Structures are given as structure tokens and as C-alpha cells.
PDB file of C-alpha atoms in Angstrom:
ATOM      1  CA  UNK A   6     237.418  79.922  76.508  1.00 96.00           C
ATOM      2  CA  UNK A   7     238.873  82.580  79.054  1.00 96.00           C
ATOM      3  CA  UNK A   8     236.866  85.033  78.494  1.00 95.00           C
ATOM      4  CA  UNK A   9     233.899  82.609  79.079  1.00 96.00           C
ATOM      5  CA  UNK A  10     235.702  81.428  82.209  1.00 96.00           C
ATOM      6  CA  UNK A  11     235.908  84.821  83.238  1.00 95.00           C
ATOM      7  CA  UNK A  12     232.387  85.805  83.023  1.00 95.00           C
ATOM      8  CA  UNK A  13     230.875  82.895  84.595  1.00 96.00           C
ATOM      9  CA  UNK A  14     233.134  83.388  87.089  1.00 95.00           C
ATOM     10  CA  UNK A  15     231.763  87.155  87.309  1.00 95.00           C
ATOM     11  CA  UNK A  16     228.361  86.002  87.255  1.00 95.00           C
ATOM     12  CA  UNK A  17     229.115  83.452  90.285  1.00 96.00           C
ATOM     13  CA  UNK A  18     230.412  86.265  92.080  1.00 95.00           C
ATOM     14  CA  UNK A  19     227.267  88.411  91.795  1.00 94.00           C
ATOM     15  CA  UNK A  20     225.014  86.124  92.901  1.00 94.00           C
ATOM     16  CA  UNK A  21     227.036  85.928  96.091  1.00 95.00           C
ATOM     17  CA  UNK A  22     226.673  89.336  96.692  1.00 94.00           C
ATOM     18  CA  UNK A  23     222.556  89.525  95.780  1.00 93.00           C
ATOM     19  CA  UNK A  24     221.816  86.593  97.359  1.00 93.00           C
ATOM     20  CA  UNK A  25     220.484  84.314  95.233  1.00 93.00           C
ATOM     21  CA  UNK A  26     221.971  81.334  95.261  1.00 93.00           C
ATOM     22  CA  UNK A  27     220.324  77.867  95.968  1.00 95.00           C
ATOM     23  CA  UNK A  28     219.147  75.956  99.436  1.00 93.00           C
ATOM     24  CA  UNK A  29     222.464  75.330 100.930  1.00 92.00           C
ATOM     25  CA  UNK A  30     223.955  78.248 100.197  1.00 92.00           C
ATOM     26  CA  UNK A  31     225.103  76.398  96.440  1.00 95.00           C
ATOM     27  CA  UNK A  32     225.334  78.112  93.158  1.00 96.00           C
ATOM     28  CA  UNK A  33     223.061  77.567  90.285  1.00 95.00           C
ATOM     29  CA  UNK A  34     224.315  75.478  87.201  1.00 96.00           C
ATOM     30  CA  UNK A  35     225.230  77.997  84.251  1.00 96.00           C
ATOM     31  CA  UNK A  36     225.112  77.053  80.632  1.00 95.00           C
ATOM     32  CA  UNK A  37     227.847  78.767  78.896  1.00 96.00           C
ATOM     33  CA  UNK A  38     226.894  80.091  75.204  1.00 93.00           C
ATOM     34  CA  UNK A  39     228.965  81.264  72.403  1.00 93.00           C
ATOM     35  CA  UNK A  40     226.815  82.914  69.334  1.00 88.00           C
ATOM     36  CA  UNK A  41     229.415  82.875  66.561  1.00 90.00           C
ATOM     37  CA  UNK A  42     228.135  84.781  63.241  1.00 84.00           C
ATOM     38  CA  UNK A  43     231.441  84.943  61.498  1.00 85.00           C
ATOM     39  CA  UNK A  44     231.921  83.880  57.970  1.00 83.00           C
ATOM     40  CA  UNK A  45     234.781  81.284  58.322  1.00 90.00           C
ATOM     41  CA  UNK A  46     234.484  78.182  60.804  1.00 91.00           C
ATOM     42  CA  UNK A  47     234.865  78.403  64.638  1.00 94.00           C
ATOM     43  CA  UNK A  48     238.674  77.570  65.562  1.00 94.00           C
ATOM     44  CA  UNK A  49     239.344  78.573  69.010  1.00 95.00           C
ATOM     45  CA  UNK A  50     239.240  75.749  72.013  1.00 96.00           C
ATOM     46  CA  UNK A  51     236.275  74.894  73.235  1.00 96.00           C
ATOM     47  CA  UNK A  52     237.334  74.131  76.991  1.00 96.00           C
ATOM     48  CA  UNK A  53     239.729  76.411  78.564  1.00 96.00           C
ATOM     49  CA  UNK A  54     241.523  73.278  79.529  1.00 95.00           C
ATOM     50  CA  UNK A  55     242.981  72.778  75.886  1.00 96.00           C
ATOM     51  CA  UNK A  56     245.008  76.109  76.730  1.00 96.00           C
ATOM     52  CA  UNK A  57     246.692  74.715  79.365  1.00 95.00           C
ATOM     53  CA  UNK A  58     249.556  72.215  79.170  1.00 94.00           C
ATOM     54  CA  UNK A  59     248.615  69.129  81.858  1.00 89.00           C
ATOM     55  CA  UNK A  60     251.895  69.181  84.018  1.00 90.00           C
ATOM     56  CA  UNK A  61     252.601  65.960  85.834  1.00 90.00           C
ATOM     57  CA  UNK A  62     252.091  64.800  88.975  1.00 90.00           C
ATOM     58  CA  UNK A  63     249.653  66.999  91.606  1.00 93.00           C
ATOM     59  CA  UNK A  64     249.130  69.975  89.896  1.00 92.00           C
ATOM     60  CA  UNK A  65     248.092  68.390  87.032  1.00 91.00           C
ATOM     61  CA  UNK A  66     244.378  67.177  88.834  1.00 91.00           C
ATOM     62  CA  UNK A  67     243.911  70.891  89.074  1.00 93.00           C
ATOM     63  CA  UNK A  68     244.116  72.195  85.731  1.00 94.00           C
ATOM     64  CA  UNK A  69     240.575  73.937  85.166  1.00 94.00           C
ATOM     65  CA  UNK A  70     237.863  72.921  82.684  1.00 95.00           C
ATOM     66  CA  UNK A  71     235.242  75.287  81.365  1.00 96.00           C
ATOM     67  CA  UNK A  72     233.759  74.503  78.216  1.00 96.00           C
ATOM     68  CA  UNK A  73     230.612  75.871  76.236  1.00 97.00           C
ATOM     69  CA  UNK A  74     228.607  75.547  74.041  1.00 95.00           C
ATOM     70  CA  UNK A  75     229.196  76.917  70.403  1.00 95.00           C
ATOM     71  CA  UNK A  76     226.465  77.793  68.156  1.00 92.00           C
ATOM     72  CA  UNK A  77     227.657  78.810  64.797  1.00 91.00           C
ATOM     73  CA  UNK A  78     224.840  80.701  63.276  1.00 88.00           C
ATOM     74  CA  UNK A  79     225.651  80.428  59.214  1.00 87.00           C
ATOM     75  CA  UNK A  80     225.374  76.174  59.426  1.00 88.00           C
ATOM     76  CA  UNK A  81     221.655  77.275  60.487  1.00 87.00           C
ATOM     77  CA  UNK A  82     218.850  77.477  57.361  1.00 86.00           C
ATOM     78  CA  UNK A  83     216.305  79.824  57.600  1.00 83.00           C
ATOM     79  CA  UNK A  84     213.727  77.119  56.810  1.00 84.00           C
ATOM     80  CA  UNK A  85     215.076  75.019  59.965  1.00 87.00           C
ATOM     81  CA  UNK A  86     215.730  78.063  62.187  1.00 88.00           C
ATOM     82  CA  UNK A  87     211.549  78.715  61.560  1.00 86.00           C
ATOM     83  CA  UNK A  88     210.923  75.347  63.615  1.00 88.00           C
ATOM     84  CA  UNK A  89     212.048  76.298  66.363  1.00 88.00           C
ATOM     85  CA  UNK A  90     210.757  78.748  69.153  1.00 87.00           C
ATOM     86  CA  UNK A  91     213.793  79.517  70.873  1.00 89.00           C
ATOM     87  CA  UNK A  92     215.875  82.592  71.429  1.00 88.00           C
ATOM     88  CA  UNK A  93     219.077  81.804  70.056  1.00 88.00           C
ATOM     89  CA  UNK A  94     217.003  80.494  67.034  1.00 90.00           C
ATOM     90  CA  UNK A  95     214.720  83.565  66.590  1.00 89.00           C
ATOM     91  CA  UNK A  96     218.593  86.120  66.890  1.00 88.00           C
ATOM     92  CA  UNK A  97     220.047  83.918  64.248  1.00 88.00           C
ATOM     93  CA  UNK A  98     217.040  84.753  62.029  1.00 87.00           C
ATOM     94  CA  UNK A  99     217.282  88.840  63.170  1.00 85.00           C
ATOM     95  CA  UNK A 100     220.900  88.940  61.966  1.00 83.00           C
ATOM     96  CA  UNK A 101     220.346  86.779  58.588  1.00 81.00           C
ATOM     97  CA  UNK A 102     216.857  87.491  57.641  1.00 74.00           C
ATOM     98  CA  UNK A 103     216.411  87.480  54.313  1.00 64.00           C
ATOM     99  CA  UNK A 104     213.738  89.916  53.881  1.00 64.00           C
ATOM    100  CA  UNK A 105     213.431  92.916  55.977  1.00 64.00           C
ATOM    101  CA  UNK A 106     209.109  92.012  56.375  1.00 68.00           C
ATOM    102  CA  UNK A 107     209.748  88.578  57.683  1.00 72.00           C
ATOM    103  CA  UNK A 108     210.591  90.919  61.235  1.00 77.00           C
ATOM    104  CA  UNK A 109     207.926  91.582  62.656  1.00 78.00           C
ATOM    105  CA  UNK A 110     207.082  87.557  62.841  1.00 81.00           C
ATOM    106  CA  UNK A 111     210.555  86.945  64.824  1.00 85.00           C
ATOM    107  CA  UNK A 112     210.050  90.433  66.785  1.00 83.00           C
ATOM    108  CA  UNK A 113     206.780  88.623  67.726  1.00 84.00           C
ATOM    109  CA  UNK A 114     208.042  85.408  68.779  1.00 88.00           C
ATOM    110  CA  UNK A 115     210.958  86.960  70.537  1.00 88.00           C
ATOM    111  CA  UNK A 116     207.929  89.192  73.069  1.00 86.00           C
ATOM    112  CA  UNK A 117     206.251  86.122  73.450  1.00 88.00           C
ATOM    113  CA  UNK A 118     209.845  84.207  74.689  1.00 90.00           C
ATOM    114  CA  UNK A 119     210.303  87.352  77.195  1.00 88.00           C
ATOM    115  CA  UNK A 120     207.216  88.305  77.953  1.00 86.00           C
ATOM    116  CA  UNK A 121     206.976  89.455  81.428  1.00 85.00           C
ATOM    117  CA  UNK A 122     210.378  90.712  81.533  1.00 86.00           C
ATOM    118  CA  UNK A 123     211.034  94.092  81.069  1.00 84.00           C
ATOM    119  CA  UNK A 124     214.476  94.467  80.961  1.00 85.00           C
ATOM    120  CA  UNK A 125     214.730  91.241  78.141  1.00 85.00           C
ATOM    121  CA  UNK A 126     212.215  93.211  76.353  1.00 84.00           C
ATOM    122  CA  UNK A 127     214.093  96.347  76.565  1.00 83.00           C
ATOM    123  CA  UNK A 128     217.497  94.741  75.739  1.00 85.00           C
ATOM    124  CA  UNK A 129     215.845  92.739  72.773  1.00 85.00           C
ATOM    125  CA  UNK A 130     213.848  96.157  70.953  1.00 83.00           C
ATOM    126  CA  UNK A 131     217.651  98.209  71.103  1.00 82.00           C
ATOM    127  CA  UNK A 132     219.620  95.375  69.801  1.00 83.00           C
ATOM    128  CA  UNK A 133     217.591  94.421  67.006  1.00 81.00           C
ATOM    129  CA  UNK A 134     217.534  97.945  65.896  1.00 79.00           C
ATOM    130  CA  UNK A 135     220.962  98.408  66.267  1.00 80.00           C
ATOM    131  CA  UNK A 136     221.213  95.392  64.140  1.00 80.00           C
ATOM    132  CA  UNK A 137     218.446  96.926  61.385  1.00 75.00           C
ATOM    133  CA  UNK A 138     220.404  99.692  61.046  1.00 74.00           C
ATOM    134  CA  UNK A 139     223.845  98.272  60.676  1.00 75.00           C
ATOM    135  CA  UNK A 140     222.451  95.710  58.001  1.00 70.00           C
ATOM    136  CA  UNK A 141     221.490  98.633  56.270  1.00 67.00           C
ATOM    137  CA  UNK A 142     224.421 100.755  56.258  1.00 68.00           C
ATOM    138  CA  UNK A 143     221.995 103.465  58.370  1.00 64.00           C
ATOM    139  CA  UNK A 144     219.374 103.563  55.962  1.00 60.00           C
ATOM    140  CA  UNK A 145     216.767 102.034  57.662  1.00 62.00           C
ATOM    141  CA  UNK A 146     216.368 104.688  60.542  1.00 62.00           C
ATOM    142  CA  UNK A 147     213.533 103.244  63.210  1.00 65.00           C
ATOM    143  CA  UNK A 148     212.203 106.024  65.816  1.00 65.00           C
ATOM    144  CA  UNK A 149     213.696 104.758  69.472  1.00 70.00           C
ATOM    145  CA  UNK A 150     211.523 102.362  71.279  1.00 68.00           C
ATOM    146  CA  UNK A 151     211.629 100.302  74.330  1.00 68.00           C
ATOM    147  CA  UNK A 152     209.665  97.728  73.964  1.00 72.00           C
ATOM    148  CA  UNK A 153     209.135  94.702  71.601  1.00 76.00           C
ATOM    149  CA  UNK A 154     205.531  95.019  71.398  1.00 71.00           C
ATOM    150  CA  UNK A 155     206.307  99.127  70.338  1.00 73.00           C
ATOM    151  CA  UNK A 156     208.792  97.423  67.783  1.00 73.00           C
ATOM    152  CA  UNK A 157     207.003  95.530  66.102  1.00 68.00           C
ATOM    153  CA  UNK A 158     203.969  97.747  65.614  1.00 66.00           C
ATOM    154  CA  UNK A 159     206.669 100.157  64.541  1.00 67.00           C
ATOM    155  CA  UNK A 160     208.565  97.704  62.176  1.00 67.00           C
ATOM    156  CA  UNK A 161     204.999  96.884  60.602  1.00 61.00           C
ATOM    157  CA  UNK A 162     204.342 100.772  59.826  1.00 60.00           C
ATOM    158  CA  UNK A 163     207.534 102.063  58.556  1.00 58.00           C
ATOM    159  CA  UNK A 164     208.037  98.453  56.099  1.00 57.00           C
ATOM    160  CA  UNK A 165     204.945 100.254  54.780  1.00 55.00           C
ATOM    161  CA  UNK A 166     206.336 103.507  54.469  1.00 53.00           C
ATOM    162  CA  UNK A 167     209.714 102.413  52.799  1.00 49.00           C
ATOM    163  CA  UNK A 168     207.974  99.959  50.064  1.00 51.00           C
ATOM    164  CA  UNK A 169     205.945 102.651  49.130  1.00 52.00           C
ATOM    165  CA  UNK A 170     208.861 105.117  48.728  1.00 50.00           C
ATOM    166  CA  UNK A 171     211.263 102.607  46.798  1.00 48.00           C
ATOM    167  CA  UNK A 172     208.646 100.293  44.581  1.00 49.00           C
ATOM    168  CA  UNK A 173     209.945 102.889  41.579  1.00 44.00           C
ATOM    169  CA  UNK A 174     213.237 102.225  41.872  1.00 45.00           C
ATOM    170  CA  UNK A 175     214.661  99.410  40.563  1.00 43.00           C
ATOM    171  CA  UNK A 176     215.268  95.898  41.160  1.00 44.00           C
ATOM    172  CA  UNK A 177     215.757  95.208  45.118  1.00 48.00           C
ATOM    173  CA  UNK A 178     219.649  93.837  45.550  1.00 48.00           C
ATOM    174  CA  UNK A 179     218.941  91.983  48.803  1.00 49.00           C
ATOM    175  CA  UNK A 180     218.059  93.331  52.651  1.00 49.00           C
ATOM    176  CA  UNK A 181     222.014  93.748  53.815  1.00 48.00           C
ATOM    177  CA  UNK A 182     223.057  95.939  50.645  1.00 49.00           C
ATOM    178  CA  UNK A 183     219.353  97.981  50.672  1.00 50.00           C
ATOM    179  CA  UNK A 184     217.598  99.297  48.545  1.00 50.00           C
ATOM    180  CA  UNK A 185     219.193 100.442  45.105  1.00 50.00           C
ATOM    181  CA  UNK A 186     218.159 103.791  44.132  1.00 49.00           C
ATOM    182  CA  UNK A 187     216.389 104.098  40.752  1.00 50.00           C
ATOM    183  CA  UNK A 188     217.831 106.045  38.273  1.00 47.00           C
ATOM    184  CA  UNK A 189     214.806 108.061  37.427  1.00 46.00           C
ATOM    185  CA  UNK A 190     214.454 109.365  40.768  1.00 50.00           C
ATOM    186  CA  UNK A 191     218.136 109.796  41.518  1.00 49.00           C
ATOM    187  CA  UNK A 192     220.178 110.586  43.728  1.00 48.00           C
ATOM    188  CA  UNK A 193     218.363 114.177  45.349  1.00 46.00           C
ATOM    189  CA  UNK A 194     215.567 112.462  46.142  1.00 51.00           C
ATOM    190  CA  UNK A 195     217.182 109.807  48.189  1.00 50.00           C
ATOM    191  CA  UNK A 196     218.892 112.774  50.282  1.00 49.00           C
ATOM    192  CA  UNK A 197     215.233 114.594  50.450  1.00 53.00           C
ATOM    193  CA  UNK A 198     214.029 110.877  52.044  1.00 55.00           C
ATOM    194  CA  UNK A 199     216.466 110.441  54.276  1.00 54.00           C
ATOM    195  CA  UNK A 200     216.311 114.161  55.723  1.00 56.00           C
ATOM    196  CA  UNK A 201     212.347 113.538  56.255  1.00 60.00           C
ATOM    197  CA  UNK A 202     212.989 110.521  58.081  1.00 65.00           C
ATOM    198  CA  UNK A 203     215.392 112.450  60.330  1.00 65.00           C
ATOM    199  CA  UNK A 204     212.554 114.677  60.931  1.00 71.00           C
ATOM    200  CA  UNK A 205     210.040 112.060  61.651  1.00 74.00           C
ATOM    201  CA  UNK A 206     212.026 110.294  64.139  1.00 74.00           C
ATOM    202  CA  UNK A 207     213.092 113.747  65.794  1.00 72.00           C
ATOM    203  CA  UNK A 208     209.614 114.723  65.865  1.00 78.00           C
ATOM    204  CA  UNK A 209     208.640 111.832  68.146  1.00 78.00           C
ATOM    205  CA  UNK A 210     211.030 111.959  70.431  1.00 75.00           C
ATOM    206  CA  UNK A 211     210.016 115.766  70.771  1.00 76.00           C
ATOM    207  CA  UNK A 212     206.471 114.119  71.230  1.00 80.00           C
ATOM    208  CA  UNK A 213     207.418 111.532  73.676  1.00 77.00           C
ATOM    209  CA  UNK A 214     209.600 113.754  75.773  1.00 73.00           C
ATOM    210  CA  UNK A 215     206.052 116.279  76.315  1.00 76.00           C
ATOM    211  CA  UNK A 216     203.496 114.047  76.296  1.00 80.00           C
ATOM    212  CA  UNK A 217     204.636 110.582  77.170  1.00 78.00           C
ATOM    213  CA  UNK A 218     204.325 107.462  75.196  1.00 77.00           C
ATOM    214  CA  UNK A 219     202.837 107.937  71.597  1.00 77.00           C
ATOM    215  CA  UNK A 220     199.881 105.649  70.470  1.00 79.00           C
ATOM    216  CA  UNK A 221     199.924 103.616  67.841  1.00 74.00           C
ATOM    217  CA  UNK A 222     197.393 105.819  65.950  1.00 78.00           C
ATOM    218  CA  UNK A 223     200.360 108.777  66.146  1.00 80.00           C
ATOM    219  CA  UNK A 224     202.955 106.491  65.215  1.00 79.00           C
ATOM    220  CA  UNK A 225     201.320 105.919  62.284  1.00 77.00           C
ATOM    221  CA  UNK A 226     200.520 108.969  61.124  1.00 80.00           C
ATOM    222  CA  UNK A 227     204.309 110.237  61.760  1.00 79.00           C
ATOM    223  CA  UNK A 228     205.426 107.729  59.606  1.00 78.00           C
ATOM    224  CA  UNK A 229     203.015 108.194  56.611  1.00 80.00           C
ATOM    225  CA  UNK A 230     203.313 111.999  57.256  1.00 81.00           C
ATOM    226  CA  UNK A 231     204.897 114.727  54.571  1.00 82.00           C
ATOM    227  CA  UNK A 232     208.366 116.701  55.023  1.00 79.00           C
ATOM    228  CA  UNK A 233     205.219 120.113  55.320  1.00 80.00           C
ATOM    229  CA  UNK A 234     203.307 117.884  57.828  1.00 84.00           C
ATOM    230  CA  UNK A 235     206.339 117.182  59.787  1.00 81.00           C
ATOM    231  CA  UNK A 236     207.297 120.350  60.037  1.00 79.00           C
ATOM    232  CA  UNK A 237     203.821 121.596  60.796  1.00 83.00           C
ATOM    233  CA  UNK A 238     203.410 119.905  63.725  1.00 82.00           C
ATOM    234  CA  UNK A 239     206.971 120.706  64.937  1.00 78.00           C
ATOM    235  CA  UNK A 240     206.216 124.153  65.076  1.00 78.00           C
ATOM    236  CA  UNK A 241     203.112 123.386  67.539  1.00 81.00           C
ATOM    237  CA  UNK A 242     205.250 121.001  69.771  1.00 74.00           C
ATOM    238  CA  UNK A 243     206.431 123.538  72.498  1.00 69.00           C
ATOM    239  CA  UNK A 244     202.923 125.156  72.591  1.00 73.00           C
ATOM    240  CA  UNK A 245     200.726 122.785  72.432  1.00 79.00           C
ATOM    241  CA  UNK A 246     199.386 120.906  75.623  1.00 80.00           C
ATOM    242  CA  UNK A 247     197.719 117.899  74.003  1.00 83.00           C
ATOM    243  CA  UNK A 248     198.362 115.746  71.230  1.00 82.00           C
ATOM    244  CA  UNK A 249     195.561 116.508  70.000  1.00 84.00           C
ATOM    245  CA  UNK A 250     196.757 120.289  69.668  1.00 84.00           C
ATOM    246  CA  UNK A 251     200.163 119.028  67.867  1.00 83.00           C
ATOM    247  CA  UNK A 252     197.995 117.091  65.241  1.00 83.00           C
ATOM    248  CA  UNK A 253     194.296 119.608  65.054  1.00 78.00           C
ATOM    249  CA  UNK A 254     193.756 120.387  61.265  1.00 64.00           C
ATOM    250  CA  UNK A 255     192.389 124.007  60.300  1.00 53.00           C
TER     251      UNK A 255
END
């Protein structure tokens, strides 16, 4: 409840200083939200009031009251979560999804929420892959992108990619423990995956930092691309002055 206080307060203070307050020089009103995604129930005061003894007389009509609003995402089912088109709704369903190909549905409703902002966009497309990645202990790797629309064309593609290289190994154990790796491929060719990946996302940014923005068309072909592809086109990067160049076959 402070530390909501606090930034509301903060928030206040930098409208002030931009400018933007309301007709009458008077501060906008300022919802307060706590996303909670811990496993045990919520426990701490809701209104920063409950922290503070009420002392008698005067100073007691000036103890301060702040409360928000708590959203605790595990009393949330997916099923329920799916009826709504909001953004708290569409994170809760980022951080618990199920599945890892029921993303690129949220990713979508998520652009269509922000769309028109860039820097909601931008925020959104690096959170949910730092989320990705953390659900999967770091083995779902997605090349850096800074926008939702690029995510979710890229989330679409590399699904692909991954299916294909794990439908031979054994039973999936759920999206947050990934995939299990099958004992007839073992263990060496998990490694060997993982490096190529590396390459693939080291690649584009190689590609993006020459040439700019990669279309879809190159996206896709980096992520369906060999390790002897990869490295192919790696060699061309620095000498190359097209795509096209990079990616010519002989």
C-alpha cells in the first residue's frame, strides 16, 4: 500500500512538471492496480490507511487513505479470462497459458488493445518474451523484436519450427517445464538445437543491424533454416549489400 502511495504520488508529480493536467489546473483521477501472480492468497492491506494507527483527536482526520485495486491472477480460469478483451485479462493469460500456440491469439488481442501506441507496443513485445523465456527455463529463445505485430508473426513461425524439432520426443510435460527430450535423440542433439538457435537469432540481428528491419519472408526462412544455411549466409553478411546477396543460391 506504500509503495502504491508512492508511485501515484510520483506519477502526480510528473504530470506537474509536463503539463498535463486537467482545465483548472486539477489532476486526473488514477486507478491504482496491483497484478498479484503468487501462489498463496494476497495478505498485505489494501489501503495504506490500515498501516497507520488512527490517533485521537486532530491528527487523526489526517491519516491518509490510498487503496487499490487487487487482481489476483490464479482465482482467474482460462475459459473466463477468454471473455474478456482487456489488458489485465489478456497478461493473466501470457503468464498462465496453457499451451505455448494459444500466443499468438492473446499477442493479437493485446496489438489490437494498444494499437496506435508505440511505446505500449514496444513495452508489451519485450515483456512477453521475457516472460516466454523464463516459463521455459531459456529454452524457448525468440529473435528480439519491437513490435507486437513482429511478435506474433514471429511466435507463429518459430511454434512451427520447435513442433517440428520435438514431435519425436516424447510425451509433452506441460508449457512451464518444456519440452522433455526423447530418449532416442538424447541429450547431443538437444545441445546441437539449442546452438543453431543461437545462431539463428544472432544471424538476424547481424541482418537487422545492415539492412534494417527483416521481412517476414526472411524471418521465415531464418527460422526454418539449417546450422550449414546459417552459417552460409553469415559468412556473406559483412559483404553483401542486399538481402538479396545474404540469401542468392549458386
Amino acid at each position: 500500500a506504500v509503495r502504491v502511495m508512492t508511485y501515484v504520488g510520483l506519477l502526480y508529480q510528473d504530470l506537474i512538471r509536463r503539463g498535463q493536467m486537467l482545465e483548472g489546473q486539477r489532476l486526473p483521477p488514477v486507478l491504482p492496480i496491483v497484478l498479484y501472480n503468487g501462489d498463496a492468497r494476497w495478505g498485505a492491506a489494501k489501503d495504506v490507511a490500515e498501516l497507520i494507527p488512527t490517533p485521537p483527536g486532530l491528527v487523526g482526520q489526517y491519516v491518509p487513505h490510498l487503496s487499490y485495486l487487487l487482481i489476483e491472477e490464479n482465482r482467474y480460469a482460462d475459459e473466463d479470462l477468454a471473455k474478456l478483451k482487456n489488458l489485465a485479462a489478456a497478461m493473466i493469460r501470457v503468464e498462465h497459458a496453457a499451451a505455448p500456440e494459444v500466443l499468438p491469439q492473446v499477442v493479437a488481442l493485446i496489438n489490437e488493445l494498444v494499437a496506435g501506441n508505440a511505446e505500449l507496443e514496444r513495452t508489451f513485445a519485450i515483456w512477453i518474451q521475457a516472460v516466454l523465456s523464463y516459463r521455459s527455463g531459456g529454452a524457448w529463445v525468440l529473435p528480439e523484436v519491437m513490435s507486437l505485430r513482429e511478435l506474433s508473426m514471429t511466435l507463429s513461425n518459430r511454434f512451427e519450427v520447435w513442433a517440428k524439432g520435438h514431435e519425436q520426443r516424447g510425451q509433452e510435460k506441460g508449457f512451464q517445464e518444456g519440452e522433455a527430450l526423447g530418449v532416442a535423440r538424447g541429450k547431443a542433439e538437444g545441445r546441437q538445437e539449442g546452438r543453431q538457435e543461437g545462431e539463428q537469432v544472432l544471424l538476424q540481428k547481424l541482418l537487422t543491424k545492415r539492412f534494417g528491419p527483416l521481412p517476414a519472408e526472411v524471418l521465415e526462412q531464418l527460422a526454418c533454416a539449417s546450422t550449414e544455411q546459417i552459417e552460409t549466409w553469415a559468412d556473406r553478411v559483412l559483404d553483401a549489400a542486399s538481402l538479396d546477396e545474404v540469401f542468392r543460391v549458386h
